[in-house]
Tab-separated table of C-alpha atoms in Angstrom:
chain	number	residue	atom	x	y	z
A	1	MET	CA	-17.543	89.080	169.483
A	2	LYS	CA	-20.593	90.749	168.010
A	3	SER	CA	-18.780	91.548	164.790
A	4	ARG	CA	-17.574	87.931	164.400
A	5	PHE	CA	-21.152	86.693	164.864
A	6	VAL	CA	-22.449	89.120	162.256
A	7	THR	CA	-19.653	88.146	159.894
A	8	CYS	CA	-20.550	84.450	160.204
A	9	LEU	CA	-24.243	84.899	159.446
A	10	PRO	CA	-23.944	85.100	155.634
A	11	LEU	CA	-21.713	82.036	155.688
A	12	ALA	CA	-24.196	80.110	157.832
A	13	ALA	CA	-27.055	81.109	155.565
A	14	ALA	CA	-25.090	80.024	152.542
A	15	LEU	CA	-24.308	76.673	154.139
A	16	LEU	CA	-27.952	76.164	155.032
A	17	ALA	CA	-29.010	77.022	151.500
A	18	SER	CA	-26.375	74.738	150.107
A	19	SER	CA	-27.506	71.939	152.427
A	20	ALA	CA	-31.137	72.390	151.384
A	21	PHE	CA	-30.128	72.291	147.735
A	22	ALA	CA	-28.035	69.187	148.270
A	23	GLN	CA	-30.980	67.413	149.899
A	24	LYS	CA	-33.234	67.797	146.865
A	25	THR	CA	-34.224	64.560	145.205
A	26	THR	CA	-34.398	64.562	141.420
A	27	VAL	CA	-37.611	62.932	140.192
A	28	GLU	CA	-37.157	62.338	136.476
A	29	PHE	CA	-40.114	61.489	134.261
A	30	TRP	CA	-40.059	60.387	130.635
A	31	THR	CA	-42.652	60.981	127.948
A	32	PHE	CA	-42.684	60.209	124.244
A	33	ASN	CA	-43.570	62.448	121.300
A	34	LEU	CA	-44.863	65.243	123.521
A	35	SER	CA	-42.155	67.844	122.835
A	36	PRO	CA	-44.640	70.052	120.883
A	37	PHE	CA	-46.273	70.651	124.251
A	38	ALA	CA	-43.074	71.707	126.027
A	39	PRO	CA	-44.563	74.918	127.514
A	40	TYR	CA	-47.203	72.829	129.315
A	41	PHE	CA	-44.604	70.464	130.795
A	42	GLN	CA	-42.258	73.286	131.756
A	43	ASP	CA	-45.094	74.951	133.632
A	44	ALA	CA	-46.099	71.653	135.292
A	45	VAL	CA	-42.521	71.061	136.464
A	46	LYS	CA	-42.342	74.598	137.838
A	47	LYS	CA	-45.568	74.142	139.814
A	48	PHE	CA	-44.531	70.758	141.204
A	49	ASN	CA	-41.089	71.952	142.283
A	50	ALA	CA	-42.539	75.035	143.962
A	51	ALA	CA	-44.960	72.906	145.962
A	52	ASN	CA	-42.332	70.284	146.849
A	53	PRO	CA	-39.106	72.056	147.975
A	54	THR	CA	-37.236	68.822	148.646
A	55	LEU	CA	-37.993	67.377	145.195
A	56	GLU	CA	-36.942	68.466	141.745
A	57	ALA	CA	-38.992	67.127	138.854
A	58	LYS	CA	-37.126	66.749	135.572
A	59	TRP	CA	-38.933	66.160	132.263
A	60	VAL	CA	-37.339	64.179	129.407
A	61	ASP	CA	-39.141	63.586	126.099
A	62	MET	CA	-38.083	61.130	123.397
A	63	ASN	CA	-39.454	59.310	120.360
A	64	TRP	CA	-41.894	56.484	121.030
A	65	ASP	CA	-39.536	53.818	119.689
A	66	GLN	CA	-36.733	54.918	122.040
A	67	ILE	CA	-38.539	54.744	125.331
A	68	GLN	CA	-38.609	50.972	125.878
A	69	PRO	CA	-34.949	50.232	124.995
A	70	LYS	CA	-33.757	53.240	126.991
A	71	LEU	CA	-35.812	52.153	129.979
A	72	ILE	CA	-34.461	48.603	129.858
A	73	THR	CA	-30.895	49.942	129.684
A	74	ALA	CA	-31.524	52.349	132.570
A	75	MET	CA	-33.069	49.623	134.710
A	76	ALA	CA	-30.130	47.312	134.049
A	77	ALA	CA	-27.764	50.089	135.159
A	78	GLY	CA	-29.799	50.786	138.291
A	79	LYS	CA	-30.740	54.250	137.004
A	80	ALA	CA	-34.425	53.923	136.212
A	81	PRO	CA	-36.420	57.168	136.079
A	82	ALA	CA	-39.237	57.795	138.545
A	83	LEU	CA	-42.015	57.697	135.950
A	84	VAL	CA	-42.326	56.566	132.360
A	85	ASN	CA	-45.131	57.388	129.921
A	86	PHE	CA	-46.531	54.028	128.717
A	87	ASN	CA	-49.522	52.883	126.687
A	88	VAL	CA	-51.781	50.122	127.975
A	89	PRO	CA	-50.233	47.125	126.136
A	90	TRP	CA	-46.758	48.151	127.330
A	91	THR	CA	-48.035	48.519	130.887
A	92	HIS	CA	-49.459	44.990	130.871
A	93	GLU	CA	-46.365	43.503	129.253
A	94	PHE	CA	-43.913	45.101	131.678
A	95	ALA	CA	-46.117	44.461	134.733
A	96	ARG	CA	-46.413	40.760	133.927
A	97	LYS	CA	-42.629	40.547	133.560
A	98	GLY	CA	-42.193	42.103	137.006
A	99	HIS	CA	-40.615	45.302	135.635
A	100	LEU	CA	-43.102	47.740	137.217
A	101	GLN	CA	-44.146	48.669	140.746
A	102	ALA	CA	-47.789	48.127	141.682
A	103	LEU	CA	-49.510	51.329	142.803
A	104	ASP	CA	-51.145	50.489	146.121
A	105	GLY	CA	-52.853	53.876	146.370
A	106	LEU	CA	-54.670	53.194	143.095
A	107	SER	CA	-55.251	49.505	143.745
A	108	ASN	CA	-56.985	49.989	147.082
A	109	GLY	CA	-56.593	53.571	148.299
A	110	ALA	CA	-58.562	56.791	148.119
A	111	SER	CA	-56.642	57.961	145.063
A	112	ARG	CA	-58.782	55.618	142.971
A	113	ASN	CA	-61.643	58.086	143.218
A	114	VAL	CA	-59.768	60.620	141.097
A	115	TYR	CA	-59.929	58.501	137.939
A	116	LEU	CA	-62.571	57.019	135.685
A	117	PRO	CA	-63.120	53.324	136.538
A	118	VAL	CA	-62.525	52.277	132.913
A	119	ALA	CA	-59.078	53.902	133.004
A	120	LEU	CA	-58.114	51.998	136.166
A	121	ASP	CA	-59.476	48.790	134.636
A	122	ASP	CA	-57.223	49.331	131.610
A	123	LEU	CA	-54.163	49.483	133.870
A	124	THR	CA	-55.051	46.604	136.206
A	125	VAL	CA	-52.962	43.446	136.002
A	126	ASN	CA	-53.778	40.499	138.287
A	127	GLY	CA	-55.849	42.728	140.559
A	128	LYS	CA	-53.299	45.519	140.951
A	129	VAL	CA	-53.055	48.883	139.218
A	130	TYR	CA	-49.695	49.571	137.531
A	131	GLY	CA	-50.144	53.025	136.024
A	132	PHE	CA	-51.404	56.525	136.781
A	133	PRO	CA	-54.082	57.151	134.113
A	134	PHE	CA	-53.033	60.056	131.908
A	135	TYR	CA	-54.585	61.263	128.660
A	136	ASN	CA	-56.890	59.286	126.378
A	137	SER	CA	-58.632	59.553	123.039
A	138	VAL	CA	-61.934	58.387	121.619
A	139	SER	CA	-63.637	58.523	118.246
A	140	VAL	CA	-66.649	60.633	117.344
A	141	ILE	CA	-68.652	60.723	114.130
A	142	ALA	CA	-67.898	63.773	111.981
A	143	TYR	CA	-70.380	64.036	109.146
A	144	ASN	CA	-71.153	66.166	106.106
A	145	LYS	CA	-74.406	68.017	106.911
A	146	ASP	CA	-75.206	68.648	103.232
A	147	LEU	CA	-75.185	64.931	102.474
A	148	TYR	CA	-77.094	64.077	105.643
A	149	ASN	CA	-79.827	66.540	104.737
A	150	LYS	CA	-80.481	64.505	101.581
A	151	THR	CA	-81.049	61.274	103.494
A	152	GLY	CA	-83.985	62.146	105.721
A	153	ILE	CA	-82.038	60.991	108.774
A	154	ASN	CA	-83.073	63.141	111.719
A	155	ALA	CA	-81.701	61.349	114.781
A	156	GLN	CA	-78.335	60.213	116.043
A	157	PRO	CA	-77.663	56.447	116.082
A	158	THR	CA	-78.016	55.054	119.587
A	159	ASN	CA	-76.401	51.700	118.852
A	160	PHE	CA	-74.195	50.018	116.286
A	161	ASN	CA	-77.101	48.562	114.291
A	162	GLU	CA	-78.635	52.012	113.892
A	163	PHE	CA	-75.266	53.384	112.802
A	164	ILE	CA	-75.012	50.705	110.099
A	165	ALA	CA	-78.620	51.313	109.007
A	166	GLN	CA	-77.903	55.032	108.617
A	167	ALA	CA	-74.703	54.263	106.702
A	168	ARG	CA	-76.688	52.163	104.232
A	169	GLN	CA	-79.253	54.957	103.884
A	170	ILE	CA	-76.524	57.512	103.151
A	171	LYS	CA	-75.128	55.379	100.332
A	172	GLN	CA	-78.602	54.724	98.933
A	173	LYS	CA	-79.732	58.372	98.980
A	174	THR	CA	-76.504	60.146	98.040
A	175	GLY	CA	-74.358	57.590	96.224
A	176	VAL	CA	-71.426	58.523	98.476
A	177	ALA	CA	-69.582	55.957	100.589
A	178	ALA	CA	-70.724	56.420	104.180
A	179	PHE	CA	-67.581	55.769	106.221
A	180	SER	CA	-64.154	54.158	106.248
A	181	PRO	CA	-64.120	51.224	108.708
A	182	LYS	CA	-60.369	51.532	109.289
A	183	LEU	CA	-59.497	48.159	107.823
A	184	ALA	CA	-56.052	49.299	106.643
A	185	THR	CA	-53.409	47.928	108.968
A	186	LYS	CA	-50.143	49.561	107.900
A	187	SER	CA	-50.265	52.098	110.721
A	188	GLY	CA	-51.011	49.326	113.225
A	189	ASP	CA	-54.333	50.553	114.576
A	190	GLY	CA	-56.813	49.109	112.081
A	191	GLY	CA	-58.316	45.780	111.149
A	192	MET	CA	-61.174	43.509	112.150
A	193	ALA	CA	-59.780	42.465	115.538
A	194	ARG	CA	-60.751	45.830	117.019
A	195	TRP	CA	-64.255	45.597	115.599
A	196	PHE	CA	-64.615	42.184	117.256
A	197	MET	CA	-63.559	43.682	120.590
A	198	TYR	CA	-65.822	46.714	120.161
A	199	LEU	CA	-68.730	44.350	119.564
A	200	GLY	CA	-67.884	42.259	122.625
A	201	LEU	CA	-66.496	39.235	120.787
A	202	PRO	CA	-63.262	37.577	122.016
A	203	VAL	CA	-60.218	37.207	119.807
A	204	VAL	CA	-58.088	34.975	122.063
A	205	GLN	CA	-59.322	32.847	124.974
A	206	ASN	CA	-57.520	30.236	127.055
A	207	GLY	CA	-54.483	30.311	124.807
A	208	LYS	CA	-56.423	29.651	121.605
A	209	ALA	CA	-57.942	31.630	118.759
A	210	ALA	CA	-61.539	32.441	119.708
A	211	PHE	CA	-62.772	34.054	116.488
A	212	ASN	CA	-63.839	30.996	114.486
A	213	THR	CA	-67.490	31.158	115.576
A	214	PRO	CA	-70.850	31.908	113.901
A	215	GLU	CA	-71.007	35.242	115.754
A	216	HIS	CA	-67.664	36.375	114.343
A	217	ALA	CA	-68.650	35.128	110.881
A	218	LYS	CA	-71.806	37.233	111.064
A	219	VAL	CA	-69.720	40.366	111.698
A	220	VAL	CA	-67.314	39.623	108.840
A	221	ASP	CA	-70.263	38.960	106.543
A	222	LEU	CA	-71.743	42.322	107.552
A	223	PHE	CA	-68.545	44.142	106.562
A	224	ALA	CA	-68.367	42.094	103.339
A	225	ASP	CA	-71.868	43.258	102.471
A	226	LEU	CA	-71.002	46.889	103.286
A	227	TYR	CA	-67.965	46.558	101.032
A	228	LYS	CA	-69.893	44.912	98.184
A	229	SER	CA	-72.662	47.514	98.269
A	230	GLY	CA	-70.262	50.466	98.404
A	231	VAL	CA	-71.361	51.631	101.845
A	232	VAL	CA	-67.656	51.538	102.683
A	233	PRO	CA	-65.067	52.490	100.022
A	234	LYS	CA	-63.578	49.913	97.660
A	235	ASP	CA	-60.119	51.016	98.788
A	236	SER	CA	-60.966	50.518	102.480
A	237	PHE	CA	-57.920	48.330	102.984
A	238	ARG	CA	-55.631	51.139	101.825
A	239	LEU	CA	-57.304	54.044	103.622
A	240	GLU	CA	-55.000	55.002	106.473
A	241	TYR	CA	-55.491	58.163	108.542
A	242	GLU	CA	-54.182	60.593	105.928
A	243	GLN	CA	-56.241	59.084	103.116
A	244	GLU	CA	-59.402	59.032	105.222
A	245	VAL	CA	-59.061	62.740	106.039
A	246	ALA	CA	-58.391	63.513	102.374
A	247	ALA	CA	-61.410	61.448	101.235
A	248	TYR	CA	-63.714	63.217	103.680
A	249	SER	CA	-62.311	66.660	102.877
A	250	SER	CA	-62.929	66.084	99.166
A	251	GLY	CA	-66.508	64.850	99.661
A	252	LYS	CA	-65.799	61.185	98.861
A	253	LEU	CA	-66.841	60.076	102.348
A	254	ALA	CA	-69.979	61.199	104.158
A	255	MET	CA	-68.609	60.494	107.644
A	256	MET	CA	-65.349	60.052	109.509
A	257	THR	CA	-65.111	58.013	112.691
A	258	THR	CA	-62.313	60.034	114.106
A	259	SER	CA	-60.653	62.156	116.775
A	260	SER	CA	-60.377	65.918	117.091
A	261	THR	CA	-56.951	65.768	115.470
A	262	ALA	CA	-58.485	64.828	112.125
A	263	LEU	CA	-60.900	67.742	112.325
A	264	LYS	CA	-57.985	70.127	112.667
A	265	ARG	CA	-56.631	68.704	109.422
A	266	VAL	CA	-59.975	69.166	107.679
A	267	GLU	CA	-60.090	72.764	108.866
A	268	VAL	CA	-56.678	73.404	107.304
A	269	ASP	CA	-57.212	71.387	104.111
A	270	ASN	CA	-60.782	72.421	103.272
A	271	LYS	CA	-62.356	75.151	105.363
A	272	ALA	CA	-65.644	74.930	103.463
A	273	MET	CA	-65.989	71.225	104.297
A	274	TYR	CA	-65.036	71.946	107.910
A	275	ASN	CA	-67.792	74.548	108.138
A	276	LYS	CA	-70.457	72.093	107.000
A	277	THR	CA	-69.297	69.359	109.378
A	278	ASP	CA	-71.371	68.360	112.354
A	279	ILE	CA	-70.563	65.947	115.168
A	280	MET	CA	-72.204	63.145	117.117
A	281	PRO	CA	-70.876	60.515	119.547
A	282	PHE	CA	-70.024	57.090	118.183
A	283	PRO	CA	-72.510	54.671	119.789
A	284	VAL	CA	-71.381	52.061	122.285
A	285	ALA	CA	-71.930	48.416	121.315
A	286	GLU	CA	-72.122	45.124	123.195
A	287	GLY	CA	-68.465	45.351	124.157
A	288	LYS	CA	-69.415	48.417	126.235
A	289	MET	CA	-66.463	50.206	124.690
A	290	ALA	CA	-66.198	53.570	123.018
A	291	LEU	CA	-64.500	53.225	119.652
A	292	GLY	CA	-60.982	54.589	119.285
A	293	ALA	CA	-59.809	54.740	122.903
A	294	TRP	CA	-56.059	54.576	123.539
A	295	LEU	CA	-55.093	55.394	127.135
A	296	MET	CA	-51.667	56.677	128.170
A	297	SER	CA	-50.294	56.360	131.674
A	298	TYR	CA	-47.261	56.926	133.873
A	299	VAL	CA	-45.663	53.817	135.380
A	300	ILE	CA	-43.023	53.463	138.113
A	301	PRO	CA	-40.213	51.127	136.982
A	302	LYS	CA	-39.097	48.356	139.293
A	303	GLY	CA	-35.947	49.388	141.116
A	304	TYR	CA	-36.686	53.092	141.349
A	305	PRO	CA	-35.858	53.649	145.030
A	306	ASN	CA	-38.005	56.638	146.034
A	307	THR	CA	-41.512	55.302	145.435
A	308	GLU	CA	-43.056	58.009	147.596
A	309	ALA	CA	-41.578	60.804	145.470
A	310	ALA	CA	-42.533	59.044	142.227
A	311	THR	CA	-46.071	58.554	143.491
A	312	LYS	CA	-46.339	62.207	144.496
A	313	LEU	CA	-45.253	63.304	141.013
A	314	GLY	CA	-47.502	60.716	139.315
A	315	LEU	CA	-50.550	61.899	141.227
A	316	PHE	CA	-49.688	65.520	140.461
A	317	LEU	CA	-49.215	64.995	136.718
A	318	THR	CA	-52.470	63.048	136.420
A	319	SER	CA	-54.547	65.171	138.802
A	320	ASP	CA	-57.784	66.759	137.619
A	321	GLU	CA	-56.076	70.132	137.435
A	322	GLN	CA	-53.123	68.962	135.343
A	323	GLN	CA	-55.174	66.720	133.047
A	324	LEU	CA	-57.494	69.618	132.374
A	325	ALA	CA	-54.488	71.894	131.765
A	326	ILE	CA	-52.928	69.631	129.149
A	327	ALA	CA	-56.311	69.039	127.489
A	328	ARG	CA	-56.753	72.793	127.159
A	329	PHE	CA	-53.199	73.244	125.911
A	330	THR	CA	-53.332	70.530	123.249
A	331	GLU	CA	-57.049	70.980	122.403
A	332	THR	CA	-57.136	67.290	121.395
A	333	MET	CA	-56.202	65.202	124.452
A	334	LEU	CA	-58.968	63.901	126.664
A	335	PRO	CA	-58.572	63.377	130.420
A	336	SER	CA	-58.965	60.114	132.290
A	337	SER	CA	-59.876	61.738	135.612
A	338	LYS	CA	-63.501	62.212	136.633
A	339	LYS	CA	-63.770	65.918	137.443
A	340	ALA	CA	-61.655	67.011	134.484
A	341	THR	CA	-63.918	65.098	132.099
A	342	GLU	CA	-66.947	66.881	133.524
A	343	ASP	CA	-65.375	70.329	133.386
A	344	PRO	CA	-67.339	73.060	131.555
A	345	TYR	CA	-64.399	73.356	129.155
A	346	PHE	CA	-65.660	70.195	127.456
A	347	MET	CA	-69.396	70.621	127.883
A	348	ALA	CA	-69.343	74.260	126.759
A	349	GLY	CA	-68.553	73.111	123.232
A	350	LYS	CA	-71.789	71.160	122.895
A	351	ASN	CA	-73.584	74.028	121.163
A	352	SER	CA	-70.541	75.716	119.670
A	353	LYS	CA	-70.370	76.710	116.015
A	354	GLU	CA	-66.930	75.130	115.821
A	355	PRO	CA	-66.991	71.410	114.889
A	356	ILE	CA	-63.810	70.760	116.823
A	357	GLU	CA	-65.411	72.111	120.007
A	358	ARG	CA	-68.533	70.023	119.441
A	359	ALA	CA	-66.252	67.003	118.923
A	360	ARG	CA	-64.598	67.685	122.249
A	361	ALA	CA	-67.971	67.720	124.006
A	362	ALA	CA	-69.151	64.551	122.244
A	363	ALA	CA	-65.918	62.730	123.049
A	364	ALA	CA	-66.085	63.711	126.711
A	365	GLN	CA	-69.527	62.097	126.912
A	366	SER	CA	-67.990	58.821	125.724
A	367	MET	CA	-65.049	58.774	128.132
A	368	LYS	CA	-66.769	56.549	130.692
A	369	TYR	CA	-66.676	53.815	128.032
A	370	ALA	CA	-63.114	54.497	126.863
A	371	ARG	CA	-61.477	51.072	127.152
A	372	THR	CA	-58.283	50.407	125.213
A	373	PRO	CA	-58.747	47.413	122.896
A	374	MET	CA	-55.924	44.921	123.267
A	375	LEU	CA	-55.144	41.235	123.078
A	376	PRO	CA	-53.917	39.451	126.210
A	377	PRO	CA	-50.193	40.313	126.601
A	378	ASN	CA	-47.855	37.749	125.072
A	379	ALA	CA	-50.815	35.765	123.742
A	380	LEU	CA	-49.332	35.698	120.253
A	381	PRO	CA	-45.803	34.223	120.018
A	382	ASP	CA	-45.178	36.035	116.716
A	383	GLU	CA	-47.676	38.864	116.837
A	384	ALA	CA	-46.590	40.690	113.660
A	385	THR	CA	-46.786	37.546	111.508
A	386	MET	CA	-49.971	36.272	113.108
A	387	MET	CA	-51.811	39.578	112.798
A	388	LYS	CA	-50.794	39.821	109.135
A	389	ILE	CA	-52.167	36.329	108.498
A	390	PHE	CA	-55.387	37.224	110.318
A	391	ASN	CA	-55.786	40.537	108.490
A	392	ASP	CA	-55.014	38.967	105.102
A	393	GLN	CA	-57.706	36.334	105.693
A	394	MET	CA	-60.235	38.969	106.752
A	395	GLN	CA	-59.447	41.045	103.672
A	396	MET	CA	-60.020	38.069	101.371
A	397	ALA	CA	-63.359	37.366	103.050
A	398	ILE	CA	-64.574	40.988	102.985
A	399	GLU	CA	-63.482	41.489	99.388
A	400	GLY	CA	-65.380	38.321	98.419
A	401	ARG	CA	-62.328	36.358	97.374
A	402	LYS	CA	-62.788	33.646	99.996
A	403	PRO	CA	-65.748	32.286	101.998
A	404	THR	CA	-65.880	33.852	105.452
A	405	SER	CA	-66.034	30.501	107.242
A	406	LYS	CA	-62.923	29.287	105.427
A	407	ALA	CA	-61.023	32.525	106.103
A	408	LEU	CA	-61.807	32.385	109.817
A	409	GLU	CA	-60.939	28.691	109.965
A	410	ASP	CA	-57.589	29.123	108.196
A	411	ALA	CA	-56.598	32.065	110.400
A	412	ALA	CA	-57.642	30.230	113.576
A	413	ASN	CA	-55.805	27.052	112.581
A	414	ASP	CA	-52.628	29.026	111.920
A	415	TRP	CA	-52.869	30.856	115.244
A	416	ASN	CA	-53.587	27.681	117.210
A	417	ARG	CA	-50.661	25.865	115.610
A	418	ARG	CA	-48.286	28.689	116.509
A	419	MET	CA	-49.665	29.114	120.027
A	420	ALA	CA	-49.400	25.364	120.707
A	421	LYS	CA	-45.656	25.549	120.054
A	422	LYS	CA	-45.206	28.411	122.471
């Protein structure tokens, strides 16, 4: 009898192990364009699975243009993943269509305290939070110290007007264009609409264009004057990211309003220019927004059955510890959680000799203002066409080919006509 019992033990253990394995729930999460950081995600998955024996996290990365169609197909087939990496406009669009699950723990619960309020505000739709705040970005001012030393400027700008005044002084004293205002729109993240939002001016309100006002005209006139006087480059409407980095690296721009990523490029392209680069925060304006923010999040698709498991993984991936880990790994991402933003990793770079480390410290100081600029979801019935019309009109006004008032009026009339037919 004893021998039979002993003989059965390995079998029983195997069955128990098999049962435990069978009970594991796969919690799949999707990201886009993050495969260069695979070692970070592999380590995160390993940690999560070790701490949650009944769950098995699975990471899938894909290109940014694949994630929406694949998600829609998966939802239609009843096979939605637990979490999907979304940006803010996508989060609002899908939440308003009823395709996402509201996150009660972030809408009303204690988990809210983990994140910066601006990040939760970005992901709030009709009073409910629909995403776990993940990484963010924000612009800093990288400037050529040699050129600055010729201007007599000895203090950082504390507001937008001071920034513009210093830009004019740089052009006057050095003859070099001060900065590129990111008016090129080919890459999709430039143009005047974002400057309006940064300055606290509405673009769309109550289903109508809201930019045909004297306040908006004053801003366009300001940029037209900067363009005419050479404070911003004559090819501003063609300067995308690559061209801006090249112009700064070659000494044709005194400043870049940029992220840490661009500084890495400068370091590679022109080490001498990198070494004479210093950093300061970009000032906050009336919109109470830091320039250049673009928050990423994780959302739970509607129909994913195990909300508790998805929430556990979402909180883990966006915890202070994990946000700090990915920021350290990438050296360019910025966290959206409170404690991670205040970690010495960021502040230690404040007095570093390395510009990229000073940029990290300056950006971290701006994170409490890091709101993602966006138009109300679905406000524009043909967004691509309407934004092109708007940007074309702004370009004509800034280049002096059309009166500002007429450009704003024509763009607003076109938008209102299209929105009325919606």
